[in-house]
mmCIF file of C-alpha atoms in Angstrom:
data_model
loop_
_atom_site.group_PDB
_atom_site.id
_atom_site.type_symbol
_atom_site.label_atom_id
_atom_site.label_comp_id
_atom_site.label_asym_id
_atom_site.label_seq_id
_atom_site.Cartn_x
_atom_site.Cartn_y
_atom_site.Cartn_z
ATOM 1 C CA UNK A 207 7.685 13.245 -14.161
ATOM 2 C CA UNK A 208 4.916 15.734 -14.501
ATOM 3 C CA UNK A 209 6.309 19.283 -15.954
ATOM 4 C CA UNK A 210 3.058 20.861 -14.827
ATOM 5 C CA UNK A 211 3.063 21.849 -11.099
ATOM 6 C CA UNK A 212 -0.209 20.897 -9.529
ATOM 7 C CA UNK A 213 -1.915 21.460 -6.547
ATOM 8 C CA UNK A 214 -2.124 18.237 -4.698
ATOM 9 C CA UNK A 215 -3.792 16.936 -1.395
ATOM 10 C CA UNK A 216 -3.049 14.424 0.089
ATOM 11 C CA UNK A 217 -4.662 12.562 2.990
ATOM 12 C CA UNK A 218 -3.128 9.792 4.928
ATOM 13 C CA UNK A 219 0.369 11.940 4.192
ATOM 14 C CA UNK A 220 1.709 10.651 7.234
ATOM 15 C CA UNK A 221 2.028 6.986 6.653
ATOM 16 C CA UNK A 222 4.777 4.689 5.670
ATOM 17 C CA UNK A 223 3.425 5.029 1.772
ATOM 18 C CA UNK A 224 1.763 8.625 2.585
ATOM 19 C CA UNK A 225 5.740 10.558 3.413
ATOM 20 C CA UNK A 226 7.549 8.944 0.972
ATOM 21 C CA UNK A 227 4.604 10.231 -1.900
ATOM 22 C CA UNK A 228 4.918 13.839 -0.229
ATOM 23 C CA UNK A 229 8.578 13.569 -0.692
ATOM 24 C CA UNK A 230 8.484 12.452 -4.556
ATOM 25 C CA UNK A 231 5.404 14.887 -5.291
ATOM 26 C CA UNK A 232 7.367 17.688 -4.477
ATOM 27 C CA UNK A 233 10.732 16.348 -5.896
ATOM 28 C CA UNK A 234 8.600 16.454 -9.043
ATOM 29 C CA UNK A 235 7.849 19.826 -8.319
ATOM 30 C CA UNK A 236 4.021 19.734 -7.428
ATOM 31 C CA UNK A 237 2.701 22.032 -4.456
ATOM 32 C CA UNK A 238 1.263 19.338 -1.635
ATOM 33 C CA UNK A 239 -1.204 19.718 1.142
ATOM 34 C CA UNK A 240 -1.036 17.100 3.717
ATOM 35 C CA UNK A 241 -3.370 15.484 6.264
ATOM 36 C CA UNK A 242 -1.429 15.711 9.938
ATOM 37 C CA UNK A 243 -3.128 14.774 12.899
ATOM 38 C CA UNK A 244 -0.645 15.598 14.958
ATOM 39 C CA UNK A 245 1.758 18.685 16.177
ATOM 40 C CA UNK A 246 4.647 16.214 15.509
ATOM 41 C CA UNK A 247 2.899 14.919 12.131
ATOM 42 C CA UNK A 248 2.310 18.540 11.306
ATOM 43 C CA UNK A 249 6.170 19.383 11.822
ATOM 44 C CA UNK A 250 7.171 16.268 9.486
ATOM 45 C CA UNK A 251 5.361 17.217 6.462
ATOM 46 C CA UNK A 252 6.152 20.793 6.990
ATOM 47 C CA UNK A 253 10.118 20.079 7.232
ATOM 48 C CA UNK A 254 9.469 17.929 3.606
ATOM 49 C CA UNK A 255 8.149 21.197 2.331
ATOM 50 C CA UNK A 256 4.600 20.216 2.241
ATOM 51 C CA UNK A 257 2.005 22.369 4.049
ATOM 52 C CA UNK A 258 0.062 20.383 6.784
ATOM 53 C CA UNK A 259 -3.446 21.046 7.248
ATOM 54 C CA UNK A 260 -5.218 18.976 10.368
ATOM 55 C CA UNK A 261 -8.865 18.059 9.006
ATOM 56 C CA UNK A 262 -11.676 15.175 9.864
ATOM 57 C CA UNK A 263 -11.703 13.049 6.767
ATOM 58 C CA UNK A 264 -15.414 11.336 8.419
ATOM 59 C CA UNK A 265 -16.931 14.777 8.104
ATOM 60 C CA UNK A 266 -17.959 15.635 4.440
ATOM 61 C CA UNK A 267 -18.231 19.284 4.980
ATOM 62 C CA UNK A 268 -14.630 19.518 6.399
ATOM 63 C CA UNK A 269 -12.918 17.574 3.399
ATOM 64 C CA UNK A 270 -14.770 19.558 1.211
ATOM 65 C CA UNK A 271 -13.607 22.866 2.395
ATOM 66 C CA UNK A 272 -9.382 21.435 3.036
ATOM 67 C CA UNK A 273 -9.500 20.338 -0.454
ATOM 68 C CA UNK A 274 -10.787 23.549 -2.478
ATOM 69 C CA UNK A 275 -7.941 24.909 -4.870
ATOM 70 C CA UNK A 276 -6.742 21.381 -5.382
ATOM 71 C CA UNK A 277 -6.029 19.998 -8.889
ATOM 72 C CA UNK A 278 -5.324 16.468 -7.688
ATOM 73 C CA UNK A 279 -6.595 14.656 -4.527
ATOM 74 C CA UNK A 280 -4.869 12.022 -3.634
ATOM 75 C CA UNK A 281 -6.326 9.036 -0.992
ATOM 76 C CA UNK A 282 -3.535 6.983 1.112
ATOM 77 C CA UNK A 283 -5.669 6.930 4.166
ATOM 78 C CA UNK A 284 -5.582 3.604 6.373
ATOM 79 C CA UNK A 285 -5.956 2.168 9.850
ATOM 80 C CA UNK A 286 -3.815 -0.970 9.464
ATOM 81 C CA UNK A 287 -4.130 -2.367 12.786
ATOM 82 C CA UNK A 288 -0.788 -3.729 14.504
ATOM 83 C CA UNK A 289 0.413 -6.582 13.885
ATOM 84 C CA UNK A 290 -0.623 -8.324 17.427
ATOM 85 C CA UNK A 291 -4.176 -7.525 17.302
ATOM 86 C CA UNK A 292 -4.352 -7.702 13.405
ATOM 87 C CA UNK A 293 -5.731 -11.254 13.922
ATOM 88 C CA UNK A 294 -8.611 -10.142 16.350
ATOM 89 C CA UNK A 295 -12.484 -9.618 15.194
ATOM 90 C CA UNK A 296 -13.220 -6.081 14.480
ATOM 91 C CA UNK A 297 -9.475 -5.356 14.313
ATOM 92 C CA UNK A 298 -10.155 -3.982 10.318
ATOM 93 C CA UNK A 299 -13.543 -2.194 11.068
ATOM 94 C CA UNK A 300 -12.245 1.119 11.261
ATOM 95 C CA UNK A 301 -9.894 1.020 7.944
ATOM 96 C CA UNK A 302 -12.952 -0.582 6.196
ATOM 97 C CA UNK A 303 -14.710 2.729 7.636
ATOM 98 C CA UNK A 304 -12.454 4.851 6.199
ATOM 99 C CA UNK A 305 -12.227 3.034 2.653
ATOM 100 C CA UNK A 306 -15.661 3.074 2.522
ATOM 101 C CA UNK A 307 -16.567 6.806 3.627
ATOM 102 C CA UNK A 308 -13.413 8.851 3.481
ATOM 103 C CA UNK A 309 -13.036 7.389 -0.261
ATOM 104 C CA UNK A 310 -16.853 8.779 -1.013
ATOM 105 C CA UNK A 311 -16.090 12.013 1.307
ATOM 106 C CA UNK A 312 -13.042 12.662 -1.038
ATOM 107 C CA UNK A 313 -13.963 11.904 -4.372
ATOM 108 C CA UNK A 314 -17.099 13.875 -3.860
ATOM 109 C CA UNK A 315 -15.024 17.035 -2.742
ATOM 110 C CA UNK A 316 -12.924 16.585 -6.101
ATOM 111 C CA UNK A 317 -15.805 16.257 -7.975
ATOM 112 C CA UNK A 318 -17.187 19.536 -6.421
ATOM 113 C CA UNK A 319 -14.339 21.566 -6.773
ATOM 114 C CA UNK A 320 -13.928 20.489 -10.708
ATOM 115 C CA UNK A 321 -10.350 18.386 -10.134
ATOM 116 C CA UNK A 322 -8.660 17.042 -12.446
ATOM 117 C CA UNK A 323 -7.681 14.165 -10.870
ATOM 118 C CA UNK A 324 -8.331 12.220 -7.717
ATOM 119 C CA UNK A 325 -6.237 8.886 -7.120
ATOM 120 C CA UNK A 326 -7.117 6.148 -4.796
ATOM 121 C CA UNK A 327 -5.205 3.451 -2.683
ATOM 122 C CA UNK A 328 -5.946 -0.314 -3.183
ATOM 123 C CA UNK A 329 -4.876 -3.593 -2.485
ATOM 124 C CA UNK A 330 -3.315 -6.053 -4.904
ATOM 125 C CA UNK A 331 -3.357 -8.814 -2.698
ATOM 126 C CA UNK A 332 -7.327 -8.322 -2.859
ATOM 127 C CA UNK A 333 -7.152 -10.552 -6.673
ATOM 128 C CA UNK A 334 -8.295 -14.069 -5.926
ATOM 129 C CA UNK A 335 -5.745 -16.671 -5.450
ATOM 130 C CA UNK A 336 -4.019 -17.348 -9.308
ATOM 131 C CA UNK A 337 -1.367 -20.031 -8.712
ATOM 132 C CA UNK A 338 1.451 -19.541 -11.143
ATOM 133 C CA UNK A 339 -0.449 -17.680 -13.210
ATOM 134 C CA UNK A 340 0.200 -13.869 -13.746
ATOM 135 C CA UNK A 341 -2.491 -11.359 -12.573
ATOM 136 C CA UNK A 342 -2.891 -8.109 -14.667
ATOM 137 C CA UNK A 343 -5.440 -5.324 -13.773
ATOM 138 C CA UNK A 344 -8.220 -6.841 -15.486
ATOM 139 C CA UNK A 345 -8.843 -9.618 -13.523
ATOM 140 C CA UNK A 346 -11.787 -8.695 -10.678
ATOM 141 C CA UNK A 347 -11.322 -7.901 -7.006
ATOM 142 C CA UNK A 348 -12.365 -11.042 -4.560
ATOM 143 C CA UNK A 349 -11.768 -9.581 -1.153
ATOM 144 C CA UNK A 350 -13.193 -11.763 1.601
ATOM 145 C CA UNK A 351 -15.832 -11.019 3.839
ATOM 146 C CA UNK A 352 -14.889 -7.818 6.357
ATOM 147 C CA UNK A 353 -12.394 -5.899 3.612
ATOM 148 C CA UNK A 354 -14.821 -5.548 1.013
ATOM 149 C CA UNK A 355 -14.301 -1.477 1.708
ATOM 150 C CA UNK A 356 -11.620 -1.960 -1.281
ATOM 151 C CA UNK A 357 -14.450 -2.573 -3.522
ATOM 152 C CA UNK A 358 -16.573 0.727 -2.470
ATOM 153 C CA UNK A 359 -13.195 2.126 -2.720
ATOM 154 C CA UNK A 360 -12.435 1.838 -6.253
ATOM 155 C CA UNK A 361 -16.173 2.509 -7.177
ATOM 156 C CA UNK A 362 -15.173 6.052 -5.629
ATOM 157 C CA UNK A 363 -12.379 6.794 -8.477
ATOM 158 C CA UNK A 364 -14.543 5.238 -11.036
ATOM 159 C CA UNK A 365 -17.060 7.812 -10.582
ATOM 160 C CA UNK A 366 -14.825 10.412 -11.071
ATOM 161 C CA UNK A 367 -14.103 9.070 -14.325
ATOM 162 C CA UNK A 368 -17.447 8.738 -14.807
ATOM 163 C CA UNK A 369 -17.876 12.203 -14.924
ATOM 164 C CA UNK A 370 -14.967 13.176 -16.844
ATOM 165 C CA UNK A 371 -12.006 13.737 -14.843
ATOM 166 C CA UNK A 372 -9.165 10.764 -14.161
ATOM 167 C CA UNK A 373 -10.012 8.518 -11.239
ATOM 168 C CA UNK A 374 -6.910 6.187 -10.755
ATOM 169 C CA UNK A 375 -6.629 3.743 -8.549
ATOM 170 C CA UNK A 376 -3.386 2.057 -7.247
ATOM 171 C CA UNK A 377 -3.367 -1.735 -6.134
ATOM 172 C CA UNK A 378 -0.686 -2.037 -4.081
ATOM 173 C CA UNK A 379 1.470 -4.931 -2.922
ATOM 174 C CA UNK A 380 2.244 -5.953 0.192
ATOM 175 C CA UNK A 381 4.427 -2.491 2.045
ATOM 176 C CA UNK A 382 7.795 -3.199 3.233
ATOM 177 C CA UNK A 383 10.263 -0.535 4.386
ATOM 178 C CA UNK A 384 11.962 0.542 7.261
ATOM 179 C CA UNK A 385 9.110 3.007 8.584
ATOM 180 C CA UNK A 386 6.467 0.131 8.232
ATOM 181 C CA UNK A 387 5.915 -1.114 12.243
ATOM 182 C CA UNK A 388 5.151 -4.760 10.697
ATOM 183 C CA UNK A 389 8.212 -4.885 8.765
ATOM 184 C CA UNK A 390 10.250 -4.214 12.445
ATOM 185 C CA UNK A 391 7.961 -6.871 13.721
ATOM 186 C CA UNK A 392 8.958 -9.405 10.470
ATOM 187 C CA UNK A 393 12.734 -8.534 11.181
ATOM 188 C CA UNK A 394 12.669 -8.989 14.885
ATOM 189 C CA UNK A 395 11.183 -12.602 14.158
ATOM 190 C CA UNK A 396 13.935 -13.457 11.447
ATOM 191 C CA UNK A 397 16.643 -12.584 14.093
ATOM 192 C CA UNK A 398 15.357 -15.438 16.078
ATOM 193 C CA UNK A 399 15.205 -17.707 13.239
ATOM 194 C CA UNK A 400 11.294 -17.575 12.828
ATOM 195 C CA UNK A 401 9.556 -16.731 9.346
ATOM 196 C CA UNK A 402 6.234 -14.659 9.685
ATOM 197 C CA UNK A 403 5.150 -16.333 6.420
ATOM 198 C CA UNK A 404 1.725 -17.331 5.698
ATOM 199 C CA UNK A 405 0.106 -19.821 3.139
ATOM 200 C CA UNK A 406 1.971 -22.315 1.108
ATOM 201 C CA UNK A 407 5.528 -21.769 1.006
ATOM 202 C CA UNK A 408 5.441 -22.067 -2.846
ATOM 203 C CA UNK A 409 3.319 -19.517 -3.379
ATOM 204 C CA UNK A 410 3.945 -16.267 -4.985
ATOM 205 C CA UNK A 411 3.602 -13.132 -2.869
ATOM 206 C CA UNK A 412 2.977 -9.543 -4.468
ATOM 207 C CA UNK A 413 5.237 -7.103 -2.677
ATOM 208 C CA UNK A 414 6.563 -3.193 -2.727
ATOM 209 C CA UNK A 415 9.240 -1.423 -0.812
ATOM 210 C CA UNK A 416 7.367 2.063 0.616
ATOM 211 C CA UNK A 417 9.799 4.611 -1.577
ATOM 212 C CA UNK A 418 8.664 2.746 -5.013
ATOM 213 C CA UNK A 419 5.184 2.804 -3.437
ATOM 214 C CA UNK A 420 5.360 6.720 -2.630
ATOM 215 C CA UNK A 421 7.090 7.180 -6.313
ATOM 216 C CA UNK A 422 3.943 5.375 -7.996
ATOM 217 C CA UNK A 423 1.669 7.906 -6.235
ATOM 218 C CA UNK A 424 3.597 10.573 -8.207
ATOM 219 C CA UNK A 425 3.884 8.914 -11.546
ATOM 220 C CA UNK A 426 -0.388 8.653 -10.987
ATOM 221 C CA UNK A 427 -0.694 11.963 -11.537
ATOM 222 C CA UNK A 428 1.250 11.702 -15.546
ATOM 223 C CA UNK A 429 -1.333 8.271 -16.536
ATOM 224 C CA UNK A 430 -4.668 7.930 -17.856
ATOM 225 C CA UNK A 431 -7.272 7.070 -15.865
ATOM 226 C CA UNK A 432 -7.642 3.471 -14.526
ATOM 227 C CA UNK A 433 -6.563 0.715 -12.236
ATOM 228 C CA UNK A 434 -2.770 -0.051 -12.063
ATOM 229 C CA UNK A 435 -0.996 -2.444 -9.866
ATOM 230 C CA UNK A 436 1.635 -1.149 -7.456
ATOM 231 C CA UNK A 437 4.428 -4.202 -7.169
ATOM 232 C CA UNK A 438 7.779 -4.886 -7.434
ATOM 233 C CA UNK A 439 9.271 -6.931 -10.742
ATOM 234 C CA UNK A 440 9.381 -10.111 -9.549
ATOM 235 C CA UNK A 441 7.247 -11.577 -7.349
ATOM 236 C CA UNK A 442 8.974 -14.359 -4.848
ATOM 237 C CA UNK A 443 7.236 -17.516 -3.962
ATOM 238 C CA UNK A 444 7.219 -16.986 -0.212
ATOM 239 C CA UNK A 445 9.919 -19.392 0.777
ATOM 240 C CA UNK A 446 12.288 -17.081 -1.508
ATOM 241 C CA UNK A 447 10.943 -14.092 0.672
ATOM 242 C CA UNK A 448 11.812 -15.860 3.339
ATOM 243 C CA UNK A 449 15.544 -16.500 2.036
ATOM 244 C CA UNK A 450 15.890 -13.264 1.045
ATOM 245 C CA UNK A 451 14.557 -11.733 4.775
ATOM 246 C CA UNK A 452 17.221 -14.075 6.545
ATOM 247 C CA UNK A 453 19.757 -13.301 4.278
ATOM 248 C CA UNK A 454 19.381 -9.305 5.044
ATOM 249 C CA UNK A 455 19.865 -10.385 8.498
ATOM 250 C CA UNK A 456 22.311 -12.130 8.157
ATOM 251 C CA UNK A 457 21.078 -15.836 9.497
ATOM 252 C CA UNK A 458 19.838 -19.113 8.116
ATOM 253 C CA UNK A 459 16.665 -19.968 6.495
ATOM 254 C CA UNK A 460 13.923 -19.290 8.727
ATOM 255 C CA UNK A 461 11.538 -21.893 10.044
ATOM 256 C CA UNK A 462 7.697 -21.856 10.416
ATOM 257 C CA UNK A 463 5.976 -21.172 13.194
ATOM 258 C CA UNK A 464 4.143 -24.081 14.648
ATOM 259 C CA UNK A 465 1.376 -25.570 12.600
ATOM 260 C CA UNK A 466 -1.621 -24.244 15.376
ATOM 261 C CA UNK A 467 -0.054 -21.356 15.361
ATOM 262 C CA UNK A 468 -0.207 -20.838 11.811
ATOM 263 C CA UNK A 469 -3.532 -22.125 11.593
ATOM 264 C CA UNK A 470 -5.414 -19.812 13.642
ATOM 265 C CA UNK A 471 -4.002 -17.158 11.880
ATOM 266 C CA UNK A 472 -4.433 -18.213 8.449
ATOM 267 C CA UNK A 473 -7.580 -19.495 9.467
ATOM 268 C CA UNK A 474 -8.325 -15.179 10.773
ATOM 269 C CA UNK A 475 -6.321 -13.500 7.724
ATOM 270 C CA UNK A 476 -7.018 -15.866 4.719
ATOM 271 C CA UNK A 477 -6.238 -13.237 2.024
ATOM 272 C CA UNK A 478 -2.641 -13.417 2.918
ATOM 273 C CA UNK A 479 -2.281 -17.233 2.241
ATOM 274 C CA UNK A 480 -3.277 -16.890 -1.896
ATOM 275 C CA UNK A 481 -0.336 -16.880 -4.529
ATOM 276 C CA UNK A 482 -0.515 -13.398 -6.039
ATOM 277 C CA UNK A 483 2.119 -12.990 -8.745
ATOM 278 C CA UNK A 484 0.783 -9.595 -9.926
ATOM 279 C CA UNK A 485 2.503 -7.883 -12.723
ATOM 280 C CA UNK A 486 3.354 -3.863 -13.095
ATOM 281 C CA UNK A 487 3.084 -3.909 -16.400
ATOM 282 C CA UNK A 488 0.620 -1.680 -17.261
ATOM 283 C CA UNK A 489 1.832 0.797 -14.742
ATOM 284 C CA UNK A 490 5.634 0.921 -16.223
ATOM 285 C CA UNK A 491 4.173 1.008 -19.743
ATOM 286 C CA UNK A 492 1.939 4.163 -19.145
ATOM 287 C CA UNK A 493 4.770 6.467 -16.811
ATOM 288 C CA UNK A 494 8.357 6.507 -16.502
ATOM 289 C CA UNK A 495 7.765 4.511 -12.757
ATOM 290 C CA UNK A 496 9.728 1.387 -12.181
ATOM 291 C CA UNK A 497 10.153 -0.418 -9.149
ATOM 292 C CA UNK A 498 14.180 0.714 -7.601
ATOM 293 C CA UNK A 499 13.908 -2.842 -5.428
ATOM 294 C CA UNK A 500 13.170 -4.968 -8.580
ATOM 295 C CA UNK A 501 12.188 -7.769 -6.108
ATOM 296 C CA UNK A 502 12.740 -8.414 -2.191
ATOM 297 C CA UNK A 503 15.733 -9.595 -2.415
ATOM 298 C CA UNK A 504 17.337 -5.841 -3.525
ATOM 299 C CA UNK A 505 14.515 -4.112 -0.960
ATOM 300 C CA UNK A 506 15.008 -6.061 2.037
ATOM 301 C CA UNK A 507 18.359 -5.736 2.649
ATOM 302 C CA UNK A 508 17.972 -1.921 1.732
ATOM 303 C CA UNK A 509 15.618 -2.050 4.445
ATOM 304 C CA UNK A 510 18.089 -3.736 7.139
ATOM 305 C CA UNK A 511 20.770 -1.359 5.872
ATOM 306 C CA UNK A 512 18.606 1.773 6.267
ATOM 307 C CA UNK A 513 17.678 0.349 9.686
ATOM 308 C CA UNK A 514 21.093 -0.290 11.033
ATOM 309 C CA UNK A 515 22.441 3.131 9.931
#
């Protein structure tokens, strides 16, 4: 926890990661400004506590002016398409748009205004496929062609490091949490028996529930600057995800979908078949962060329990 109260903005507030880092920003006592598109958006963040502020992230002139008097700017922005059209061409083109200019748009306005900080979303799943092997934050990026916005991304917090403040950038694993429309999409397939699983059954699969996700965004504003991965403790190879998804639901192991079926989409969304057993490790050792759903087992069964009550 951070005893100095900063000035933080946040943009993508609204999101399944973006409320639940408004929510532990200000539990750790920091004042937060948050992006809200909406009247109803506006009215969520303001009943957390937060201020809402409705701004264009595409226009450089209007993120510069939202985020003067801000200590820390924080980037959770996305489009992640839904889940039935994430298989489409051109689904991604507009979250690649925003990686690649509302990153620049932001870090530029920190660097303006002299912050002290500016922290940046990222994928973990983005490290090339490592079999069994563990994957700490040195080992390079290798998103495939049409998400390489994760790469201009990062560049964005590096220059802010670059010129003397902390860019930090969190690689995140896979979201699940009972906000997150594809994880209502995964559990309405496991209550017919069906596994939405991807990729070899064996291997490993990098994932976070959204309240340890939202908790690392506040523990980035107490480490030094860098790249840090965002997962839970232990990875599951993805027929143990599987288990552990029926088993919230309370049925039997899943099955696959048929093999067509899973070949046009693995075929349209290749980074989700590699084995990513990414480790937290650096993240843990630099803040007092650490994961509450050590692995999916613990978090998806929160999930199903949050959802039925």
């Amino acid at each position: 926890m951070s005893t100095d109260p900063k000035h933080v903005f946040v943009a993508g507030a609204t999101g399944v990661v973006g409320l639940p880092a408004v929510r532990a920003l200000l539990a750790d006592g920091h004042h937060v400004t948050a992006v809200a598109r909406s009247p109803e958006k506006a009215a969520a963040v303001r009943a957390l506590g937060a201020e809402p502020i409705a701004v264009d992230l595409f226009d450089a002139a209007a993120v510069k002016e939202a985020t003067a008097g801000h200590d820390v700017v924080v980037n959770l922005a996305t489009r992640i398409p839904p889940t039935a059209k994430a298989w489409r061409a051109g689904a991604w083109e507009e979250n690649e748009r925003i990686r690649r200019e509302v990153s620049a748009h932001l870090a530029d306005a920190a660097l303006d205004h002299g912050a002290e900080r500016y922290v940046q979303e990222a994928l973990a799943f983005a490290y090339a496929d490592h079999g069994e092997d563990w994957i700490d934050e040195a080992e390079p990026l290798d998103p495939p062609a049409g998400l390489e916005g994760v790469l201009t991304a990062e560049a964005s917090a590096r220059r802010v490091t670059d010129a003397g403040a902390a860019g930090v950038v969190l690689r995140f694993g896979n979201f699940y949490g009972p906000a997150a429309a594809h994880t209502h999409d995964t559990l309405r397939l496991a209550r017919r028996r069906i596994s939405a699983t991807l990729g070899p059954v064996d291997a490993h699969w990098s994932v976070v529930h959204t309240d340890d996700a939202g908790a690392a965004v506040a523990a980035a504003l107490t480490v030094p600057a860098g790249a840090y991965n965002v997962v839970d403790d232990r990875p599951l190879r993805r027929r143990e995800h599987d288990l552990a998804i029926a088993h919230a639901v309370g049925v039997g192991d899943l099955r696959l979908p048929p093999k067509p079926v899973r070949r046009l989409a693995e075929s349209r969304a290749e980074i989700l078949t590699r084995s990513i057993r990414a480790s937290n490790r650096k993240l843990t050792a630099a803040s007092s962060w650490a994961p509450t759903y050590p692995s999916a087992h613990e978090g998806w069964l929160a999930v199903a329990d949050a959802l039925r009550r």
